[in-house]
Short mmCIF file of C-alpha atoms in Angstrom, two decimals:
data_model
loop_
_atom_site.label_atom_id
_atom_site.label_comp_id
_atom_site.label_asym_id
_atom_site.label_seq_id
_atom_site.Cartn_x
_atom_site.Cartn_y
_atom_site.Cartn_z
CA MET A 1 96.52 48.13 88.36
CA ASN A 2 93.16 46.93 88.89
CA ALA A 3 93.31 47.66 92.42
CA LEU A 4 94.20 51.60 91.31
CA LEU A 5 91.32 51.47 89.14
CA ASN A 6 89.04 50.33 91.82
CA ILE A 7 89.67 52.73 94.38
CA ASP A 8 87.38 53.68 96.92
CA ARG A 9 86.13 57.49 95.90
CA ARG A 10 85.93 58.11 99.66
CA VAL A 11 89.67 57.47 99.97
CA ILE A 12 90.13 60.49 97.29
CA TYR A 13 88.18 62.58 99.41
CA VAL A 14 89.88 62.04 102.62
CA LEU A 15 93.00 62.93 100.65
CA MET A 16 91.64 65.95 99.41
CA ILE A 17 90.26 66.90 102.93
CA VAL A 18 93.77 66.57 104.06
CA VAL A 19 95.47 68.26 101.70
CA CYS A 20 93.43 71.47 101.98
CA VAL A 21 93.60 71.35 105.75
CA PHE A 22 97.52 70.94 105.57
CA ALA A 23 97.51 73.65 103.35
CA LEU A 24 95.18 76.37 105.22
CA LEU A 25 97.07 75.55 108.49
CA ASN A 26 100.65 75.77 106.99
CA PRO A 27 100.43 78.73 104.67
CA MET A 28 103.13 78.66 102.30
CA GLY A 29 102.69 81.96 100.37
CA LEU A 30 103.05 80.49 96.91
CA PRO A 31 103.71 83.60 94.56
CA ILE A 32 100.50 85.31 92.88
CA SER A 33 101.00 87.09 89.55
CA ILE A 34 98.47 89.40 88.24
CA ASN A 35 96.35 87.95 85.33
CA GLU A 36 96.14 90.61 82.25
CA THR A 37 92.24 90.44 82.68
CA THR A 38 92.75 91.43 86.47
CA GLN A 39 94.94 94.19 85.95
CA MET A 40 92.03 95.09 83.24
CA CYS A 41 89.61 95.26 85.83
CA TYR A 42 92.07 97.40 87.98
CA ASP A 43 92.90 99.97 85.44
CA GLU A 44 89.36 100.64 84.57
CA LEU A 45 88.37 101.01 88.22
CA MET A 46 91.35 103.31 88.58
CA LYS A 47 89.54 105.50 85.90
CA LEU A 48 87.15 106.63 88.43
CA GLN A 49 86.90 110.09 89.62
CA PRO A 50 85.67 111.59 93.10
CA GLY A 51 81.92 111.28 92.75
CA ASP A 52 81.52 109.07 89.80
CA ILE A 53 79.21 106.17 90.17
CA MET A 54 79.83 102.41 89.99
CA TYR A 55 77.18 99.91 89.61
CA MET A 56 77.52 96.53 91.46
CA GLY A 57 75.39 93.43 90.47
CA TYR A 58 75.19 90.62 92.75
CA GLU A 59 74.36 88.21 90.40
CA PHE A 60 74.90 84.83 92.47
CA SER A 61 73.67 82.59 94.60
CA ALA A 62 75.42 81.03 97.88
CA GLY A 63 77.56 78.73 95.54
CA GLY A 64 79.48 81.68 94.34
CA VAL A 65 80.52 83.11 97.88
CA PRO A 66 84.22 81.82 98.09
CA GLU A 67 84.95 83.34 94.60
CA LEU A 68 83.12 86.25 94.07
CA VAL A 69 82.54 87.94 97.49
CA PRO A 70 86.27 88.59 98.20
CA ALA A 71 85.97 90.21 94.70
CA ILE A 72 83.00 92.28 95.97
CA LYS A 73 85.06 93.69 98.71
CA SER A 74 88.23 94.43 96.95
CA ALA A 75 86.19 96.24 94.10
CA ALA A 76 84.18 98.18 96.69
CA LYS A 77 87.39 99.08 98.78
CA ILE A 78 89.24 100.36 95.21
CA ALA A 79 86.11 102.32 94.22
CA PHE A 80 85.48 103.98 97.40
CA GLU A 81 89.25 104.95 97.78
CA ARG A 82 88.73 106.87 94.65
CA GLY A 83 86.10 108.82 95.88
CA ALA A 84 83.33 106.99 93.89
CA ARG A 85 79.93 106.24 94.87
CA ILE A 86 78.31 102.75 94.61
CA VAL A 87 74.61 101.61 93.48
CA SER A 88 74.15 97.81 93.96
CA GLY A 89 71.28 95.58 93.01
CA SER A 90 70.69 92.27 92.30
CA MET A 91 68.69 90.04 89.95
CA TRP A 92 69.59 86.83 92.18
CA LEU A 93 67.30 85.92 95.25
CA GLU A 94 70.62 85.09 97.36
CA GLY A 95 72.69 87.87 95.97
CA GLN A 96 70.96 90.70 98.19
CA GLY A 97 72.14 89.31 101.33
CA LEU A 98 75.36 87.63 100.39
CA GLY A 99 76.89 90.65 98.29
CA GLY A 100 75.18 93.21 100.20
CA ALA A 101 76.67 91.99 103.39
CA ALA A 102 80.14 92.46 101.52
CA LEU A 103 79.56 96.04 100.39
CA GLU A 104 78.18 96.67 103.92
CA GLU A 105 81.55 95.37 105.66
CA ILE A 106 83.87 97.47 103.43
CA ALA A 107 81.63 100.60 103.83
CA ASN A 108 81.39 100.48 107.44
CA MET A 109 85.49 99.87 107.55
CA LEU A 110 86.11 103.24 105.46
CA GLY A 111 83.25 104.97 107.28
CA LYS A 112 81.19 105.59 104.08
CA GLN A 113 77.44 106.70 104.51
CA TYR A 114 74.82 105.03 103.37
CA GLY A 115 72.63 107.15 101.22
CA THR A 116 75.26 109.28 100.08
CA ASP A 117 78.33 107.01 99.43
CA TYR A 118 76.47 104.20 98.49
CA VAL A 119 72.92 102.45 98.09
CA GLN A 120 71.57 99.10 97.99
CA VAL A 121 68.17 98.39 96.00
CA GLY A 122 68.80 94.81 96.68
CA TYR A 123 66.74 92.02 94.95
CA ARG A 124 64.78 93.17 91.72
CA PRO A 125 63.01 90.31 89.94
CA GLY A 126 62.36 90.01 86.25
CA GLY A 127 66.32 89.22 84.90
CA GLN A 128 66.84 90.89 81.56
CA MET A 129 63.52 92.89 81.59
CA PHE A 130 64.85 94.50 85.05
CA LEU A 131 67.73 95.74 83.00
CA GLU A 132 65.59 96.74 79.98
CA LEU A 133 63.66 99.10 82.70
CA GLY A 134 66.77 100.16 84.42
CA VAL A 135 68.26 101.85 81.05
CA ALA A 136 65.05 103.62 80.83
CA ASP A 137 64.48 104.45 84.35
CA PHE A 138 66.33 102.85 86.95
CA TRP A 139 63.87 104.22 89.88
CA GLU A 140 61.11 102.55 88.36
CA ALA A 141 62.73 99.02 87.66
CA ALA A 142 63.58 99.32 91.60
CA THR A 143 59.95 100.02 92.54
CA GLY A 144 60.95 103.53 93.84
CA MET A 145 62.81 102.15 96.70
CA ASP A 146 66.01 100.48 98.53
CA GLN A 147 66.34 96.90 99.67
CA ASP A 148 64.87 98.37 103.44
CA GLY A 149 62.07 100.11 101.78
CA THR A 150 63.35 103.41 102.13
CA PRO A 151 62.12 105.74 99.24
CA LEU A 152 64.93 106.58 96.52
CA SER A 153 63.84 110.18 96.80
CA GLN A 154 65.04 110.39 100.10
CA LEU A 155 68.44 109.07 99.21
CA PRO A 156 70.87 111.67 97.96
CA LEU A 157 73.00 109.48 95.58
CA MET A 158 69.78 108.64 93.78
CA ALA A 159 69.32 112.12 92.29
CA ASP A 160 72.54 111.32 90.39
CA PHE A 161 71.40 107.97 89.23
CA LYS A 162 68.34 107.66 87.21
CA VAL A 163 69.50 105.21 84.41
CA LEU A 164 72.00 102.25 84.52
CA GLN A 165 74.08 104.02 82.21
CA ASP A 166 74.51 106.96 84.57
CA ALA A 167 77.15 104.49 86.03
CA LYS A 168 80.69 105.38 84.93
CA VAL A 169 81.29 101.47 85.28
CA ILE A 170 79.43 98.41 85.91
CA PHE A 171 80.80 95.82 87.93
CA ILE A 172 79.00 92.42 88.14
CA PHE A 173 79.37 89.39 89.92
CA CYS A 174 77.97 86.03 88.16
CA THR A 175 77.39 82.37 88.65
CA GLY A 176 74.95 82.08 85.56
CA THR A 177 71.98 83.64 83.80
CA PRO A 178 70.96 86.13 84.21
CA GLY A 179 74.58 87.34 83.89
CA GLU A 180 77.11 88.93 81.60
CA ARG A 181 75.06 88.58 78.76
CA GLN A 182 71.91 90.39 79.74
CA TYR A 183 74.39 93.27 80.99
CA ILE A 184 76.25 93.41 77.60
CA GLY A 185 73.50 93.28 75.30
CA THR A 186 71.17 95.62 77.33
CA VAL A 187 73.75 97.81 78.60
CA GLY A 188 77.40 97.56 77.48
CA ASP A 189 76.81 97.23 73.64
CA ARG A 190 73.96 99.74 73.38
CA PHE A 191 75.45 102.82 75.53
CA GLY A 192 79.03 101.81 75.98
CA THR A 193 79.19 101.66 79.60
CA PRO A 194 82.21 99.34 80.33
CA ILE A 195 81.59 96.15 82.16
CA LEU A 196 83.62 94.25 84.43
CA GLU A 197 82.91 90.96 85.72
CA SER A 198 83.88 88.57 88.09
CA CYS A 199 82.74 85.03 87.67
CA VAL A 200 83.28 81.51 88.57
CA SER A 201 85.98 79.35 87.51
CA VAL A 202 83.50 77.19 85.97
CA SER A 203 81.97 79.81 83.51
CA VAL A 204 85.68 81.23 82.58
CA PRO A 205 85.70 79.24 79.08
CA GLU A 206 82.45 80.69 78.29
CA THR A 207 83.05 84.00 79.04
CA MET A 208 86.82 84.70 77.61
CA PRO A 209 85.22 85.40 74.19
CA PHE A 210 83.37 88.81 75.53
CA ILE A 211 86.96 90.00 76.47
CA ARG A 212 88.43 88.92 73.31
CA SER A 213 85.44 90.89 71.81
CA GLY A 214 86.03 94.08 74.22
CA GLN A 215 82.66 93.63 75.37
CA LEU A 216 83.62 92.96 78.71
CA ALA A 217 86.39 95.39 79.90
CA GLY A 218 88.06 92.99 82.45
CA LEU A 219 87.50 89.79 83.94
CA LEU A 220 88.19 88.57 87.65
CA MET A 221 88.54 84.48 86.96
CA GLY A 222 87.27 82.30 90.02
CA MET A 223 88.89 82.00 93.19
CA ARG A 224 92.55 82.87 91.28
CA GLY A 225 91.15 85.92 90.07
CA ALA A 226 89.90 87.56 93.29
CA ALA A 227 93.19 86.57 95.09
CA GLU A 228 94.79 88.59 92.34
CA PHE A 229 92.33 91.57 92.95
CA GLU A 230 92.58 91.39 96.89
CA ILE A 231 96.42 92.11 96.38
CA LEU A 232 95.83 94.71 94.05
CA ALA A 233 93.38 96.20 96.34
CA GLY A 234 95.52 95.93 99.47
CA ILE A 235 93.17 93.65 101.45
CA PRO A 236 94.76 89.94 101.51
CA GLY A 237 92.03 87.99 102.32
CA SER A 238 90.06 84.52 102.23
CA ALA A 239 90.97 84.14 98.25
CA VAL A 240 94.33 84.32 98.82
CA ALA A 241 94.34 82.46 101.74
CA GLY A 242 92.99 79.84 100.01
CA MET A 243 95.47 79.61 96.82
CA ASP A 244 98.00 77.73 98.38
CA ALA A 245 95.24 75.05 99.12
CA GLN A 246 93.94 75.52 95.69
CA SER A 247 97.33 74.71 94.27
CA LEU A 248 97.92 71.84 96.17
CA SER A 249 94.51 70.28 95.59
CA HIS A 250 95.23 70.86 91.85
CA LEU A 251 98.61 69.22 92.12
CA LEU A 252 96.66 66.25 93.74
CA ILE A 253 94.04 65.82 91.12
CA ILE A 254 96.69 65.94 88.27
CA VAL A 255 98.38 63.14 90.23
CA PHE A 256 95.18 60.91 90.19
CA ILE A 257 94.48 61.63 86.39
CA GLY A 258 98.01 60.76 85.65
CA LEU A 259 97.74 57.50 87.94
CA GLY A 260 94.23 56.68 86.41
CA ASN A 261 95.34 57.14 82.92
CA LEU A 262 98.40 54.68 83.80
CA ALA A 263 96.27 52.28 85.21
CA TYR A 264 93.86 52.50 82.64
CA LEU A 265 97.18 51.88 80.08
CA PHE A 266 98.40 49.15 81.41
CA GLY A 267 95.25 47.44 83.30
CA GLY A 268 94.20 45.90 79.94
CA ARG A 269 90.96 47.87 79.96
CA LYS A 270 89.86 48.42 76.20
CA GLY A 271 88.09 51.83 75.93
CA GLY A 272 86.43 52.94 72.72
CA ARG A 273 87.23 55.37 70.14
CA VAL A 274 86.60 58.79 70.80
CA MET B 1 75.93 82.75 123.43
CA THR B 2 74.83 85.83 120.91
CA LEU B 3 72.71 85.26 117.98
CA GLU B 4 75.78 85.28 115.74
CA THR B 5 77.27 82.23 117.72
CA VAL B 6 74.22 80.52 117.18
CA GLY B 7 74.11 81.15 113.73
CA ILE B 8 77.77 80.11 113.23
CA TRP B 9 77.23 76.80 115.07
CA CYS B 10 74.08 76.16 112.94
CA ALA B 11 76.06 76.52 109.80
CA ALA B 12 78.92 74.65 110.57
CA LEU B 13 76.91 71.51 112.02
CA LEU B 14 74.42 71.83 108.74
CA THR B 15 77.90 72.09 106.61
CA LEU B 16 79.15 68.88 108.18
CA MET B 17 75.27 67.07 107.68
CA LEU B 18 75.95 67.72 104.21
CA TYR B 19 79.61 66.62 103.66
CA SER B 20 78.70 63.44 105.48
CA TYR B 21 76.70 62.35 102.13
CA VAL B 22 80.41 61.78 100.68
CA PHE B 23 80.78 59.24 102.66
CA VAL B 24 77.66 57.50 103.16
CA ASP B 25 74.08 58.73 102.42
CA ASN B 26 72.44 58.87 106.21
CA VAL B 27 69.38 60.83 107.71
CA PHE B 28 71.37 64.15 108.76
CA PHE B 29 72.16 64.52 105.32
CA LYS B 30 68.50 64.38 104.19
CA PHE B 31 67.41 66.37 107.25
CA ALA B 32 69.87 69.33 106.07
CA GLU B 33 69.10 68.97 102.59
CA HIS B 34 65.34 69.45 103.18
CA ALA B 35 65.91 72.12 105.69
CA TYR B 36 68.00 73.99 103.02
CA ILE B 37 65.24 73.64 100.55
CA GLY B 38 62.44 74.72 102.82
CA THR B 39 64.28 77.60 103.89
CA ALA B 40 65.31 78.81 100.16
CA ALA B 41 61.92 78.57 99.30
CA ALA B 42 60.76 80.47 102.26
CA TYR B 43 63.42 83.13 101.86
CA GLY B 44 62.54 83.67 98.21
CA MET B 45 58.83 83.99 98.72
CA VAL B 46 59.37 86.76 101.44
CA LEU B 47 61.73 88.55 99.41
CA GLN B 48 59.53 88.75 96.19
CA ILE B 49 56.79 89.89 98.18
CA ASP B 50 58.65 92.20 100.35
CA ASN B 51 60.68 93.80 97.41
CA GLN B 52 58.34 93.37 94.25
CA ILE B 53 54.78 92.65 95.21
CA ARG B 54 54.18 95.13 98.44
CA PRO B 55 55.80 98.26 96.75
CA THR B 56 54.18 97.55 93.56
CA ILE B 57 50.68 97.38 95.26
CA ASN B 58 51.03 100.07 97.94
CA VAL B 59 53.16 102.90 95.86
CA LYS B 60 52.64 102.01 92.03
CA LEU B 61 49.01 101.55 92.42
CA LEU B 62 47.51 102.84 95.48
CA GLN B 63 49.43 105.72 95.94
CA ASN B 64 50.52 107.07 92.21
CA GLY B 65 47.25 105.49 90.80
CA GLN B 66 49.48 103.36 87.91
CA TRP B 67 46.28 101.56 87.17
CA ILE B 68 47.50 99.82 83.94
CA LEU B 69 49.33 97.56 86.07
CA LEU B 70 46.23 95.84 86.82
CA ILE B 71 46.44 94.21 83.09
CA PRO B 72 49.81 92.39 84.29
CA MET B 73 48.46 91.61 87.37
CA PHE B 74 45.24 89.90 85.62
CA LEU B 75 47.48 88.17 83.27
CA GLY B 76 49.25 86.77 86.20
CA PHE B 77 46.56 85.28 88.01
CA MET B 78 45.27 83.79 84.95
CA ILE B 79 48.37 81.13 85.19
CA TYR B 80 46.46 79.67 88.19
CA ALA B 81 43.42 78.94 85.85
CA ARG B 82 45.16 75.69 84.88
CA TYR B 83 44.09 74.34 88.50
CA PHE B 84 40.42 74.65 87.04
CA LYS B 85 39.50 71.93 84.34
CA SER B 86 36.70 73.98 82.79
CA ILE B 87 39.27 77.50 82.48
CA ASN B 88 42.63 75.98 82.53
CA TYR B 89 42.96 77.47 78.80
CA LEU B 90 43.16 80.98 80.12
CA ALA B 91 46.79 79.92 81.56
CA ARG B 92 48.01 79.37 77.77
CA TYR B 93 47.32 83.13 76.95
CA THR B 94 49.60 84.21 79.96
CA VAL B 95 52.37 81.82 78.57
CA ALA B 96 52.08 82.90 75.23
CA PHE B 97 52.53 86.57 76.34
CA MET B 98 55.65 86.14 78.17
CA VAL B 99 56.86 83.57 75.27
CA GLY B 100 56.13 86.37 73.17
CA VAL B 101 57.60 89.38 75.15
CA GLY B 102 60.54 87.23 76.19
CA ALA B 103 61.48 86.10 72.54
CA GLY B 104 61.31 89.58 71.33
CA VAL B 105 63.55 91.14 73.88
CA VAL B 106 65.85 88.41 73.79
CA ILE B 107 66.11 88.32 70.09
CA SER B 108 66.18 92.37 69.88
CA ARG B 109 69.15 92.24 72.34
CA ASP B 110 71.16 89.10 71.78
CA PHE B 111 70.99 88.83 67.96
CA LYS B 112 73.46 91.80 67.73
CA SER B 113 75.76 91.37 71.01
CA LEU B 114 75.96 87.58 71.01
CA PHE B 115 75.84 86.57 67.42
CA ILE B 116 76.99 89.39 65.24
CA ASN B 117 79.44 90.90 67.22
CA GLN B 118 80.88 87.58 68.25
CA LEU B 119 81.21 86.66 64.68
CA ALA B 120 82.56 89.51 63.61
CA ASP B 121 85.27 89.17 66.38
CA THR B 122 85.94 85.88 64.66
CA MET B 123 87.16 87.50 61.69
CA ARG B 124 90.15 89.69 62.74
CA PRO B 125 93.34 90.18 60.49
CA LEU B 126 95.55 86.66 60.20
CA THR B 127 98.80 88.93 59.99
CA GLY B 128 100.57 91.34 62.58
CA PRO B 129 100.25 91.12 66.16
CA GLY B 130 98.20 88.31 67.37
CA GLY B 131 97.76 87.01 64.03
CA LEU B 132 98.14 83.45 65.11
CA GLU B 133 95.69 83.53 67.92
CA ASN B 134 93.11 84.80 65.31
CA LEU B 135 94.13 82.20 62.88
CA ILE B 136 93.63 79.50 65.60
CA VAL B 137 90.29 81.07 66.60
CA LEU B 138 89.17 81.32 62.99
CA VAL B 139 90.13 77.73 62.05
CA GLY B 140 88.40 76.23 65.56
CA VAL B 141 85.23 78.18 64.76
CA ALA B 142 84.94 76.92 61.16
CA THR B 143 85.86 73.52 61.57
CA THR B 144 83.31 73.07 64.68
CA LEU B 145 80.60 74.39 62.48
CA THR B 146 81.55 71.96 60.08
CA TYR B 147 81.64 69.17 62.58
CA PHE B 148 77.76 70.12 62.82
CA PHE B 149 77.19 70.15 59.11
CA PHE B 150 75.19 67.22 58.16
CA THR B 151 74.40 68.21 54.82
CA LEU B 152 77.33 66.25 53.34
CA GLU B 153 78.87 63.08 54.32
CA HIS B 154 81.79 63.70 56.56
CA LYS B 155 84.38 62.49 53.81
CA GLY B 156 87.62 64.11 52.07
CA ALA B 157 87.84 67.78 52.99
CA ILE B 158 84.65 67.78 55.05
CA GLY B 159 85.79 64.82 56.90
CA TYR B 160 89.23 66.31 57.73
CA SER B 161 87.61 69.95 58.75
CA ALA B 162 85.09 67.80 61.02
CA ARG B 163 87.60 65.98 62.60
CA ILE B 164 89.76 69.04 63.49
CA GLY B 165 86.35 70.56 65.10
CA ARG B 166 85.87 67.64 66.96
CA PHE B 167 89.64 68.24 68.57
CA THR B 168 88.79 71.80 68.76
CA MET B 169 85.76 70.68 71.01
CA MET B 170 87.74 68.35 72.96
CA VAL B 171 90.25 71.18 73.74
CA ALA B 172 87.28 73.08 74.69
CA LEU B 173 85.68 70.63 77.24
CA GLY B 174 89.17 69.81 78.60
CA ALA B 175 89.66 73.43 79.46
CA ALA B 176 86.26 73.78 80.77
CA PHE B 177 86.58 70.51 83.04
CA GLY B 178 89.74 71.81 84.50
CA ASN B 179 87.75 75.27 85.49
CA THR B 180 84.88 73.03 86.57
CA VAL B 181 87.54 70.97 89.19
CA MET B 182 88.85 74.67 90.01
CA ALA B 183 85.23 76.23 91.02
CA ARG B 184 84.48 72.65 93.01
CA VAL B 185 87.66 73.05 94.78
CA SER B 186 86.97 76.69 95.65
CA LEU B 187 83.40 75.73 96.78
CA PHE B 188 85.21 73.28 99.02
CA LEU B 189 87.90 75.53 100.48
CA GLY B 190 85.04 78.14 101.21
CA ARG B 191 83.46 75.76 103.49
CA VAL B 192 86.82 74.70 105.07
CA GLN B 193 87.70 78.18 105.71
CA PHE B 194 84.37 78.68 107.59
CA LEU B 195 84.90 75.82 109.32
CA MET B 196 87.92 76.02 110.73
CA GLY B 197 88.36 79.81 110.79
CA ASP B 198 84.64 81.08 111.88
CA TRP B 199 83.78 77.92 113.95
CA LEU B 200 86.79 76.23 115.38
CA GLY B 201 88.95 79.47 114.96
CA ILE B 202 92.26 77.58 114.43
CA LEU B 203 93.36 79.23 111.14
CA PRO B 204 96.31 81.16 111.35
#
């Protein structure tokens, strides 16, 4: 039992790598059911009418890419297919490049025109102050130009988007602060604009109360949520492909937790009272 | 070799250098770590200048003549006064201004949406559909608050309530830990997918 307790952590890492690589090389196609909060996101996007505008907020850094980028692609595809237009922005430095590239990919795939069908204003600092200004005058908040320095007055779509609440729906992709709390307080609760969120798994427990209170109209929970949304959008991609590996690695961790506790119980070690 | 291929190779090698730390601390990890910090800092600086500072000066100030922006600019410069001993007190005015505005905005917005609305949502009907869930939430919130109630000693009814609160928190921490594991595995999977797909091209 002591040997089990003193197992080298590198052994666990190697086993984890082996399991992930095996699952990725041999897809088993484990079933993925659609969660209620994911369905809520989809239903909200299906309410979009041709010409409506969806605002997408890339509020994440590189660490959120595996879980959030697939969700961005799926959301953009659904919105574009509904005939909606998209304006995007970011309060996070890395969000502009990472999220922007995902939207660009889908826009190119569907033959959408920059300036008419979508606009990317890119990174704007200030956090909640950016949103505060955005609900009063979005053009001012974006310093009057998009991420490439093109004046917003030269982009036809922006004539219909003067303030954040001009968006029919806001879809945010978050790894932390500034994130959903700022959008809820500044836009959602004040103007009634539905806010959808895709968050990283680690944020799910602290975000769920906003679903219960109705302050969020839908939630994609980590890679699992992204995979479900990929299925709903009809573009199964990296999130769906990763779900088998995700499931197997979780199984491995559960086994480790079980073994660790057994060794702890029968290994003679005494723990303190919790 | 295209620029994209060079980028993929750089990203792949840097990923491997960073993961090598899992097995042993080494010079390759240190190199990748420092390269990341340097690149991120430079990227951030360029983006701040390009997206905010330059358009503010060129368009708002010089073209549109919004001279009132000189006031926040002056306040911003005052923060650097801390490097000069004789006038370092000036930096405090900027900090005080930022704290004041920040607190005002946060309190005016967050108090209602994050406190009042959440509190109201805790008190839902305990009968009918969802009644059990509402009861669990209500008991969980009330008992957890009792755990942090230090005016009375945790004995008798208060003690029992605090104990339930402690278990509630343990369940919440368990859920948080489970989600943290999932997030970390997702991160790792993202990199494995990149290495095996974009770099090696062996994914089915």
